[in-house]
Amino acid sequence: MSQLKIIPYLYDQSGRVLVTDNKVFRIIEKKEKIQSYRRLLSSENIIRLHEKGLIETTIIEEKSSSNKLTLEHKYLPFILHPVEYTNEMYWQAAVQFIELNQECFKLGFVTYDAHPYNITFYRNKPIFIDFGSLIEAQSVSDEWFQEFWEKFAIPIWLSSFSKKTFRLSKELRKEHQYGFGMSLMTSSYSKALLFRKFLGLAKFKERPNILFQEILRWLMDHRPLPVSKQYWSNYYKEEKFDFLSPRNKKESFCLEIFQNARYTKVIDLASNKGYFSEMAEHFGAEVLSFDYEEEIVNTLLKKNKVTPAHIDFNLPTPALGPGLFWGDVFSRLKGELVLALGLIHHICVRQKTPVYLFCETCLKFATKGILLEFIFMEDKHVRTWNETKPPDYNIETISEFFSQKFTNRKESELELRDGLKRQYLYFYKD
């Protein structure tokens, strides 16, 4: 039976959000909001708002006697935190947010909030999920403008200014409210020298159509610097694959699982360019693919096959926000199946992370199964590292950890071609 989770308002006091395993409802309880949203959702332009990123929303029940309006939002399989975006994703989220406000204003609405925590990604598209933040208004508030400057403009300026400041954008986004970085960037010195032109746009707060146009112009002038090729950029050189014609034991083993199990949600850990992510998507799964290299994640973004995220396996995102409302990466991102392919030797041998921590991390993401590629110390790639074998780096120890949650195990034959030595293991529930 589906679990019901009731999320009370945090800043939006217009209603409550109820979430089941694959349904999202919003109950609106303020009379003026009910009238506003009924008009908005019946507008001929609502499709245009959806195209600009507003979460798809429909009215499913209205009770005039109790002043309640029940809305259903499109269910999104993964909710990202802005710190899990690349700088390019962050910029795209800002652009679409302003474009959404432009379209909303044509109908007499603007967003009450201007922070990035109301936005997530579905595949390559930013999605504005806080429907309750829409209000009828003919201007934007001082708080809206200040919030957009602090939470969007400053990190985007850092990512566009120089290679030295590029990486600081992501660091600043980790400061949910205020920290040293935000205090420095919002100082009177920064206001006068770095953001004088942007802050001058505040004069258009009473004319949002001009304000949004000018902010968009500023954003177009401050696109993040392009990311150079990184260490793993050329790992998979081919751009197109025939998923139904496997070329080796690894592809055959994965293909069999995806065809037979038909998982609906998959998380690909350290996915690189997402070959196996796309294979899972081909058989009907919604896939979250994350990697720690920014250029790799931007490549995934262009494909529009999976939802990309910029996450380091060894440094998972902690809980953030007031009362840690935005949960850690494990509470927000769950996959029925987790793919851990071509990963364990880098984490446990090269980076010397204990095997039990590797296993614990995989288990926190997975609800029904784990697909693992185990690379032996004798493999030609590992052998060149001249690293000492960790004492618990073996299939038996890994199986012991995983079997506590997944009692079944299936394994491939050894892959021994061209100096490789690896085996593919599938741990799962009945």
GROMACS .gro file of C-alpha atoms in nm:
model
  430
    1MET     CA    1   0.000   0.000   0.000
    2SER     CA    2   0.128   0.350  -0.087
    3GLN     CA    3   0.275   0.552   0.197
    4LEU     CA    4   0.121   0.896   0.250
    5LYS     CA    5   0.353   1.177   0.353
    6ILE     CA    6   0.200   1.508   0.455
    7ILE     CA    7   0.426   1.807   0.403
    8PRO     CA    8   0.296   2.118   0.584
    9TYR     CA    9   0.373   2.462   0.451
   10LEU     CA   10   0.724   2.592   0.512
   11TYR     CA   11   0.700   2.951   0.389
   12ASP     CA   12   0.389   2.917   0.171
   13GLN     CA   13   0.088   2.923   0.405
   14SER     CA   14  -0.177   2.869   0.138
   15GLY     CA   15  -0.206   2.493   0.178
   16ARG     CA   16  -0.058   2.152   0.237
   17VAL     CA   17   0.117   1.902   0.013
   18LEU     CA   18   0.040   1.529   0.033
   19VAL     CA   19   0.274   1.281  -0.133
   20THR     CA   20   0.225   0.911  -0.202
   21ASP     CA   21   0.467   0.680  -0.380
   22ASN     CA   22   0.376   0.827  -0.720
   23LYS     CA   23   0.115   1.097  -0.661
   24VAL     CA   24   0.147   1.456  -0.538
   25PHE     CA   25  -0.154   1.655  -0.417
   26ARG     CA   26  -0.183   2.012  -0.291
   27ILE     CA   27  -0.478   2.124  -0.080
   28ILE     CA   28  -0.551   2.497  -0.106
   29GLU     CA   29  -0.744   2.636   0.190
   30LYS     CA   30  -0.745   3.014   0.139
   31LYS     CA   31  -1.045   3.154  -0.045
   32GLU     CA   32  -0.851   3.416  -0.243
   33LYS     CA   33  -0.596   3.155  -0.351
   34ILE     CA   34  -0.872   2.918  -0.464
   35GLN     CA   35  -1.018   3.183  -0.689
   36SER     CA   36  -0.675   3.279  -0.826
   37TYR     CA   37  -0.568   2.924  -0.904
   38ARG     CA   38  -0.899   2.830  -1.061
   39ARG     CA   39  -0.859   3.123  -1.299
   40LEU     CA   40  -0.494   3.046  -1.370
   41LEU     CA   41  -0.548   2.678  -1.441
   42SER     CA   42  -0.844   2.746  -1.669
   43SER     CA   43  -0.644   2.993  -1.877
   44GLU     CA   44  -0.566   2.909  -2.238
   45ASN     CA   45  -0.204   3.003  -2.162
   46ILE     CA   46  -0.153   2.737  -1.894
   47ILE     CA   47   0.019   2.513  -2.149
   48ARG     CA   48   0.268   2.792  -2.212
   49LEU     CA   49   0.342   2.806  -1.838
   50HIS     CA   50   0.407   2.433  -1.837
   51GLU     CA   51   0.642   2.476  -2.132
   52LYS     CA   52   0.833   2.735  -1.929
   53GLY     CA   53   0.877   2.494  -1.639
   54LEU     CA   54   0.573   2.529  -1.415
   55ILE     CA   55   0.493   2.188  -1.266
   56GLU     CA   56   0.202   2.036  -1.458
   57THR     CA   57  -0.105   2.080  -1.239
   58THR     CA   58  -0.474   1.994  -1.261
   59ILE     CA   59  -0.779   2.050  -1.041
   60ILE     CA   60  -0.917   1.719  -0.915
   61GLU     CA   61  -1.165   1.831  -0.649
   62GLU     CA   62  -1.327   2.151  -0.532
   63LYS     CA   63  -1.545   2.182  -0.224
   64SER     CA   64  -1.711   2.522  -0.200
   65SER     CA   65  -1.874   2.436   0.134
   66SER     CA   66  -1.539   2.383   0.305
   67ASN     CA   67  -1.329   2.628   0.101
   68LYS     CA   68  -1.091   2.360  -0.022
   69LEU     CA   69  -0.937   2.311  -0.363
   70THR     CA   70  -0.737   1.994  -0.431
   71LEU     CA   71  -0.475   2.003  -0.703
   72GLU     CA   72  -0.268   1.720  -0.845
   73HIS     CA   73   0.088   1.789  -0.959
   74LYS     CA   74   0.287   1.577  -1.201
   75TYR     CA   75   0.495   1.329  -1.003
   76LEU     CA   76   0.869   1.379  -1.046
   77PRO     CA   77   1.086   1.074  -0.978
   78PHE     CA   78   1.381   1.269  -0.833
   79ILE     CA   79   1.406   1.598  -0.643
   80LEU     CA   80   1.746   1.764  -0.672
   81HIS     CA   81   1.895   2.031  -0.449
   82PRO     CA   82   2.058   2.324  -0.632
   83VAL     CA   83   2.399   2.227  -0.496
   84GLU     CA   84   2.365   1.913  -0.712
   85TYR     CA   85   2.356   2.119  -1.032
   86THR     CA   86   2.648   2.206  -1.252
   87ASN     CA   87   2.701   2.577  -1.307
   88GLU     CA   88   2.540   2.539  -1.649
   89MET     CA   89   2.233   2.373  -1.495
   90TYR     CA   90   2.212   2.651  -1.236
   91TRP     CA   91   2.220   2.915  -1.509
   92GLN     CA   92   1.955   2.732  -1.711
   93ALA     CA   93   1.734   2.712  -1.400
   94ALA     CA   94   1.765   3.091  -1.351
   95VAL     CA   95   1.682   3.165  -1.716
   96GLN     CA   96   1.376   2.943  -1.715
   97PHE     CA   97   1.261   3.084  -1.381
   98ILE     CA   98   1.262   3.438  -1.521
   99GLU     CA   99   1.094   3.326  -1.844
  100LEU     CA  100   0.826   3.156  -1.634
  101ASN     CA  101   0.771   3.479  -1.442
  102GLN     CA  102   0.736   3.665  -1.772
  103GLU     CA  103   0.459   3.430  -1.884
  104CYS     CA  104   0.289   3.437  -1.543
  105PHE     CA  105   0.288   3.816  -1.540
  106LYS     CA  106   0.089   3.819  -1.865
  107LEU     CA  107  -0.186   3.655  -1.659
  108GLY     CA  108  -0.140   3.888  -1.361
  109PHE     CA  109   0.079   3.655  -1.153
  110VAL     CA  110   0.438   3.653  -1.026
  111THR     CA  111   0.624   3.421  -0.792
  112TYR     CA  112   0.633   3.519  -0.427
  113ASP     CA  113   0.978   3.361  -0.378
  114ALA     CA  114   1.288   3.399  -0.596
  115HIS     CA  115   1.516   3.132  -0.452
  116PRO     CA  116   1.636   2.815  -0.629
  117TYR     CA  117   1.498   2.566  -0.378
  118ASN     CA  118   1.161   2.568  -0.555
  119ILE     CA  119   1.324   2.432  -0.870
  120THR     CA  120   1.438   2.083  -0.960
  121PHE     CA  121   1.524   1.911  -1.287
  122TYR     CA  122   1.334   1.650  -1.483
  123ARG     CA  123   1.576   1.517  -1.742
  124ASN     CA  124   1.721   1.829  -1.904
  125LYS     CA  125   1.442   2.067  -1.803
  126PRO     CA  126   1.422   2.287  -1.491
  127ILE     CA  127   1.085   2.243  -1.318
  128PHE     CA  128   0.932   2.499  -1.080
  129ILE     CA  129   0.756   2.286  -0.820
  130ASP     CA  130   0.616   2.536  -0.567
  131PHE     CA  131   0.281   2.613  -0.725
  132GLY     CA  132   0.173   2.780  -0.400
  133SER     CA  133   0.436   3.049  -0.454
  134LEU     CA  134   0.234   3.198  -0.742
  135ILE     CA  135   0.047   3.514  -0.637
  136GLU     CA  136  -0.159   3.774  -0.817
  137ALA     CA  137   0.045   4.095  -0.823
  138GLN     CA  138   0.149   4.385  -1.044
  139SER     CA  139   0.496   4.425  -0.894
  140VAL     CA  140   0.769   4.223  -0.728
  141SER     CA  141   0.876   4.285  -0.371
  142ASP     CA  142   1.206   4.409  -0.233
  143GLU     CA  143   1.249   4.062  -0.082
  144TRP     CA  144   1.200   3.895  -0.423
  145PHE     CA  145   1.468   4.109  -0.585
  146GLN     CA  146   1.711   4.067  -0.294
  147GLU     CA  147   1.658   3.692  -0.295
  148PHE     CA  148   1.718   3.658  -0.668
  149TRP     CA  149   2.037   3.863  -0.641
  150GLU     CA  150   2.177   3.661  -0.352
  151LYS     CA  151   2.069   3.313  -0.455
  152PHE     CA  152   2.092   3.331  -0.834
  153ALA     CA  153   2.288   3.633  -0.955
  154ILE     CA  154   2.589   3.605  -0.725
  155PRO     CA  155   2.664   3.234  -0.792
  156ILE     CA  156   2.609   3.289  -1.166
  157TRP     CA  157   2.844   3.590  -1.167
  158LEU     CA  158   3.111   3.374  -1.000
  159SER     CA  159   3.074   3.101  -1.262
  160SER     CA  160   3.101   3.350  -1.548
  161PHE     CA  161   3.377   3.583  -1.424
  162SER     CA  162   3.693   3.370  -1.438
  163LYS     CA  163   3.825   3.018  -1.410
  164LYS     CA  164   3.942   3.102  -1.057
  165THR     CA  165   3.594   3.199  -0.939
  166PHE     CA  166   3.414   2.929  -1.142
  167ARG     CA  167   3.441   2.659  -0.875
  168LEU     CA  168   3.341   2.903  -0.599
  169SER     CA  169   2.989   2.916  -0.740
  170LYS     CA  170   2.914   2.564  -0.622
  171GLU     CA  171   3.080   2.629  -0.285
  172LEU     CA  172   2.860   2.932  -0.232
  173ARG     CA  173   2.549   2.731  -0.314
  174LYS     CA  174   2.628   2.504  -0.020
  175GLU     CA  175   2.559   2.799   0.212
  176HIS     CA  176   2.183   2.766   0.226
  177GLN     CA  177   2.129   3.082   0.428
  178TYR     CA  178   2.447   3.273   0.508
  179GLY     CA  179   2.812   3.191   0.556
  180PHE     CA  180   3.147   3.355   0.500
  181GLY     CA  181   3.115   3.347   0.122
  182MET     CA  182   2.769   3.502   0.112
  183SER     CA  183   2.866   3.766   0.369
  184LEU     CA  184   3.166   3.861   0.155
  185MET     CA  185   2.971   3.873  -0.172
  186THR     CA  186   2.690   4.086  -0.024
  187SER     CA  187   2.922   4.336   0.143
  188SER     CA  188   2.903   4.705   0.058
  189TYR     CA  189   3.229   4.665  -0.139
  190SER     CA  190   3.075   4.397  -0.363
  191LYS     CA  191   2.754   4.592  -0.404
  192ALA     CA  192   2.941   4.901  -0.520
  193LEU     CA  193   3.201   4.739  -0.747
  194LEU     CA  194   3.071   4.403  -0.866
  195PHE     CA  195   2.693   4.428  -0.871
  196ARG     CA  196   2.618   4.795  -0.911
  197LYS     CA  197   2.464   4.741  -1.255
  198PHE     CA  198   2.252   4.445  -1.149
  199LEU     CA  199   2.130   4.611  -0.830
  200GLY     CA  200   2.033   4.913  -1.037
  201LEU     CA  201   1.761   4.698  -1.191
  202ALA     CA  202   1.567   4.732  -0.866
  203LYS     CA  203   1.416   5.051  -1.006
  204PHE     CA  204   1.197   4.830  -1.228
  205LYS     CA  205   1.029   4.638  -0.943
  206GLU     CA  206   0.701   4.819  -1.012
  207ARG     CA  207   0.727   4.724  -1.380
  208PRO     CA  208   0.797   4.350  -1.376
  209ASN     CA  209   0.775   4.310  -1.753
  210ILE     CA  210   1.078   4.540  -1.790
  211LEU     CA  211   1.253   4.393  -1.484
  212PHE     CA  212   1.230   4.037  -1.615
  213GLN     CA  213   1.351   4.147  -1.958
  214GLU     CA  214   1.654   4.323  -1.808
  215ILE     CA  215   1.739   4.030  -1.580
  216LEU     CA  216   1.728   3.798  -1.880
  217ARG     CA  217   1.965   4.032  -2.064
  218TRP     CA  218   2.201   4.022  -1.764
  219LEU     CA  219   2.184   3.643  -1.753
  220MET     CA  220   2.265   3.615  -2.124
  221ASP     CA  221   2.574   3.826  -2.059
  222HIS     CA  222   2.681   3.602  -1.770
  223ARG     CA  223   2.654   3.247  -1.897
  224PRO     CA  224   2.899   3.019  -1.711
  225LEU     CA  225   3.237   2.965  -1.869
  226PRO     CA  226   3.255   2.646  -2.078
  227VAL     CA  227   3.404   2.345  -1.902
  228SER     CA  228   3.712   2.190  -2.058
  229LYS     CA  229   3.742   1.817  -2.116
  230GLN     CA  230   3.820   1.640  -1.790
  231TYR     CA  231   3.986   1.313  -1.690
  232TRP     CA  232   3.694   1.085  -1.782
  233SER     CA  233   3.561   1.283  -2.079
  234ASN     CA  234   3.684   1.032  -2.338
  235TYR     CA  235   3.603   0.713  -2.146
  236TYR     CA  236   3.321   0.625  -2.389
  237LYS     CA  237   3.399   0.765  -2.732
  238GLU     CA  238   3.104   0.625  -2.928
  239GLU     CA  239   2.792   0.839  -2.935
  240LYS     CA  240   2.538   0.577  -3.044
  241PHE     CA  241   2.485   0.220  -2.927
  242ASP     CA  242   2.256  -0.064  -3.017
  243PHE     CA  243   2.131  -0.177  -2.677
  244LEU     CA  244   1.989  -0.497  -2.821
  245SER     CA  245   2.323  -0.610  -2.964
  246PRO     CA  246   2.557  -0.647  -2.665
  247ARG     CA  247   2.928  -0.657  -2.742
  248ASN     CA  248   3.061  -0.814  -2.422
  249LYS     CA  249   2.963  -0.993  -2.098
  250LYS     CA  250   2.897  -0.667  -1.916
  251GLU     CA  251   2.645  -0.543  -2.171
  252SER     CA  252   2.481  -0.887  -2.200
  253PHE     CA  253   2.443  -0.921  -1.823
  254CYS     CA  254   2.294  -0.571  -1.783
  255LEU     CA  255   2.065  -0.616  -2.083
  256GLU     CA  256   1.918  -0.935  -1.938
  257ILE     CA  257   1.840  -0.764  -1.607
  258PHE     CA  258   1.684  -0.455  -1.762
  259GLN     CA  259   1.473  -0.664  -1.997
  260ASN     CA  260   1.344  -0.904  -1.733
  261ALA     CA  261   1.313  -0.695  -1.416
  262ARG     CA  262   1.170  -0.377  -1.573
  263TYR     CA  263   1.261  -0.136  -1.293
  264THR     CA  264   1.082   0.199  -1.296
  265LYS     CA  265   1.345   0.404  -1.109
  266VAL     CA  266   1.720   0.355  -1.148
  267ILE     CA  267   2.017   0.545  -1.003
  268ASP     CA  268   2.347   0.520  -1.187
  269LEU     CA  269   2.637   0.597  -0.952
  270ALA     CA  270   2.931   0.768  -1.124
  271SER     CA  271   2.757   0.713  -1.455
  272ASN     CA  272   3.011   0.877  -1.686
  273LYS     CA  273   2.828   0.958  -2.012
  274GLY     CA  274   2.544   0.728  -1.918
  275TYR     CA  275   2.563   0.432  -2.156
  276PHE     CA  276   2.402   0.195  -1.904
  277SER     CA  277   2.170   0.472  -1.785
  278GLU     CA  278   2.035   0.497  -2.137
  279MET     CA  279   2.004   0.120  -2.157
  280ALA     CA  280   1.787   0.124  -1.843
  281GLU     CA  281   1.582   0.416  -1.981
  282HIS     CA  282   1.531   0.226  -2.305
  283PHE     CA  283   1.343  -0.041  -2.106
  284GLY     CA  284   1.113   0.206  -1.931
  285ALA     CA  285   1.305   0.329  -1.626
  286GLU     CA  286   1.331   0.686  -1.505
  287VAL     CA  287   1.702   0.727  -1.442
  288LEU     CA  288   1.909   0.959  -1.226
  289SER     CA  289   2.270   0.963  -1.345
  290PHE     CA  290   2.529   1.138  -1.133
  291ASP     CA  291   2.898   1.201  -1.172
  292TYR     CA  292   3.157   1.419  -1.002
  293GLU     CA  293   3.299   1.570  -1.323
  294GLU     CA  294   3.114   1.881  -1.436
  295GLU     CA  295   3.182   1.831  -1.806
  296ILE     CA  296   3.041   1.477  -1.791
  297VAL     CA  297   2.717   1.596  -1.627
  298ASN     CA  298   2.675   1.872  -1.884
  299THR     CA  299   2.707   1.603  -2.154
  300LEU     CA  300   2.426   1.406  -1.989
  301LEU     CA  301   2.218   1.724  -1.978
  302LYS     CA  302   2.236   1.763  -2.357
  303LYS     CA  303   2.107   1.411  -2.421
  304ASN     CA  304   1.769   1.454  -2.247
  305LYS     CA  305   1.749   1.082  -2.169
  306VAL     CA  306   1.809   1.089  -1.793
  307THR     CA  307   1.803   1.335  -1.504
  308PRO     CA  308   2.165   1.443  -1.448
  309ALA     CA  309   2.320   1.548  -1.117
  310HIS     CA  310   2.662   1.676  -1.013
  311ILE     CA  311   2.738   1.458  -0.709
  312ASP     CA  312   3.055   1.301  -0.572
  313PHE     CA  313   2.995   0.944  -0.454
  314ASN     CA  314   3.228   0.996  -0.156
  315LEU     CA  315   3.080   1.335  -0.062
  316PRO     CA  316   2.701   1.291  -0.070
  317THR     CA  317   2.489   1.602  -0.020
  318PRO     CA  318   2.394   1.657   0.346
  319ALA     CA  319   2.058   1.786   0.468
  320LEU     CA  320   2.022   2.160   0.423
  321GLY     CA  321   1.792   2.446   0.511
  322PRO     CA  322   1.589   2.556   0.813
  323GLY     CA  323   1.538   2.254   1.035
  324LEU     CA  324   1.726   2.060   0.766
  325PHE     CA  325   1.398   2.061   0.572
  326TRP     CA  326   1.570   1.971   0.245
  327GLY     CA  327   1.681   1.620   0.327
  328ASP     CA  328   2.014   1.463   0.245
  329VAL     CA  329   2.080   1.294  -0.087
  330PHE     CA  330   1.968   0.954   0.043
  331SER     CA  331   1.626   1.076   0.157
  332ARG     CA  332   1.552   1.256  -0.173
  333LEU     CA  333   1.706   1.022  -0.428
  334LYS     CA  334   1.598   0.659  -0.420
  335GLY     CA  335   1.624   0.400  -0.694
  336GLU     CA  336   1.463   0.060  -0.714
  337LEU     CA  337   1.785  -0.048  -0.879
  338VAL     CA  338   2.129   0.104  -0.823
  339LEU     CA  339   2.403   0.067  -1.084
  340ALA     CA  340   2.757   0.056  -0.945
  341LEU     CA  341   2.952  -0.024  -1.261
  342GLY     CA  342   3.324   0.042  -1.302
  343LEU     CA  343   3.332   0.212  -0.964
  344ILE     CA  344   3.433  -0.002  -0.667
  345HIS     CA  345   3.803  -0.029  -0.755
  346HIS     CA  346   3.836   0.348  -0.783
  347ILE     CA  347   3.660   0.405  -0.452
  348CYS     CA  348   3.804   0.123  -0.243
  349VAL     CA  349   4.147   0.061  -0.398
  350ARG     CA  350   4.256   0.396  -0.541
  351GLN     CA  351   4.080   0.627  -0.295
  352LYS     CA  352   4.111   0.380  -0.005
  353THR     CA  353   3.752   0.415   0.111
  354PRO     CA  354   3.662   0.113   0.329
  355VAL     CA  355   3.455  -0.149   0.149
  356TYR     CA  356   3.182  -0.136   0.411
  357LEU     CA  357   3.134   0.239   0.346
  358PHE     CA  358   3.109   0.176  -0.027
  359CYS     CA  359   2.845  -0.090   0.039
  360GLU     CA  360   2.655   0.126   0.289
  361THR     CA  361   2.636   0.409   0.037
  362CYS     CA  362   2.498   0.181  -0.235
  363LEU     CA  363   2.244   0.033   0.006
  364LYS     CA  364   2.115   0.376   0.109
  365PHE     CA  365   2.021   0.456  -0.249
  366ALA     CA  366   1.872   0.117  -0.342
  367THR     CA  367   1.528  -0.019  -0.252
  368LYS     CA  368   1.506  -0.339  -0.459
  369GLY     CA  369   1.845  -0.425  -0.604
  370ILE     CA  370   2.208  -0.344  -0.683
  371LEU     CA  371   2.395  -0.421  -1.004
  372LEU     CA  372   2.768  -0.427  -0.929
  373GLU     CA  373   3.080  -0.463  -1.140
  374PHE     CA  374   3.361  -0.612  -0.932
  375ILE     CA  375   3.712  -0.550  -1.067
  376PHE     CA  376   3.982  -0.784  -0.938
  377MET     CA  377   4.328  -0.668  -0.836
  378GLU     CA  378   4.467  -0.873  -1.125
  379ASP     CA  379   4.274  -0.665  -1.380
  380LYS     CA  380   4.516  -0.492  -1.617
  381HIS     CA  381   4.400  -0.144  -1.518
  382VAL     CA  382   4.421  -0.200  -1.142
  383ARG     CA  383   4.752  -0.384  -1.169
  384THR     CA  384   4.927  -0.071  -1.302
  385TRP     CA  385   4.835   0.122  -0.988
  386ASN     CA  386   5.066  -0.089  -0.769
  387GLU     CA  387   4.823  -0.052  -0.479
  388THR     CA  388   4.797  -0.292  -0.186
  389LYS     CA  389   4.480  -0.500  -0.188
  390PRO     CA  390   4.242  -0.389   0.090
  391PRO     CA  391   4.185  -0.681   0.332
  392ASP     CA  392   3.807  -0.688   0.276
  393TYR     CA  393   3.815  -0.622  -0.099
  394ASN     CA  394   3.651  -0.942  -0.223
  395ILE     CA  395   3.317  -1.063  -0.350
  396GLU     CA  396   3.241  -1.263  -0.037
  397THR     CA  397   3.263  -0.959   0.192
  398ILE     CA  398   3.056  -0.745  -0.043
  399SER     CA  399   2.793  -1.018  -0.072
  400GLU     CA  400   2.776  -1.038   0.308
  401PHE     CA  401   2.698  -0.668   0.332
  402PHE     CA  402   2.442  -0.664   0.050
  403SER     CA  403   2.269  -0.987   0.156
  404GLN     CA  404   2.137  -0.814   0.469
  405LYS     CA  405   1.894  -0.627   0.242
  406PHE     CA  406   1.896  -0.827  -0.082
  407THR     CA  407   1.881  -1.200  -0.025
  408ASN     CA  408   1.919  -1.313  -0.386
  409ARG     CA  409   2.233  -1.300  -0.595
  410LYS     CA  410   2.307  -1.367  -0.959
  411GLU     CA  411   2.653  -1.352  -1.113
  412SER     CA  412   2.806  -1.356  -1.458
  413GLU     CA  413   3.096  -1.556  -1.585
  414LEU     CA  414   3.435  -1.394  -1.538
  415GLU     CA  415   3.523  -1.129  -1.795
  416LEU     CA  416   3.880  -1.222  -1.895
  417ARG     CA  417   3.927  -1.066  -2.238
  418ASP     CA  418   4.222  -0.838  -2.322
  419GLY     CA  419   4.376  -0.849  -1.975
  420LEU     CA  420   4.055  -0.769  -1.791
  421LYS     CA  421   3.944  -0.958  -1.483
  422ARG     CA  422   3.601  -0.862  -1.356
  423GLN     CA  423   3.265  -1.011  -1.268
  424TYR     CA  424   2.912  -0.871  -1.275
  425LEU     CA  425   2.689  -0.931  -0.974
  426TYR     CA  426   2.319  -0.867  -0.926
  427PHE     CA  427   2.177  -0.853  -0.572
  428TYR     CA  428   1.800  -0.833  -0.546
  429LYS     CA  429   1.482  -0.911  -0.354
  430ASP     CA  430   1.222  -1.168  -0.460
   0.00000   0.00000   0.00000
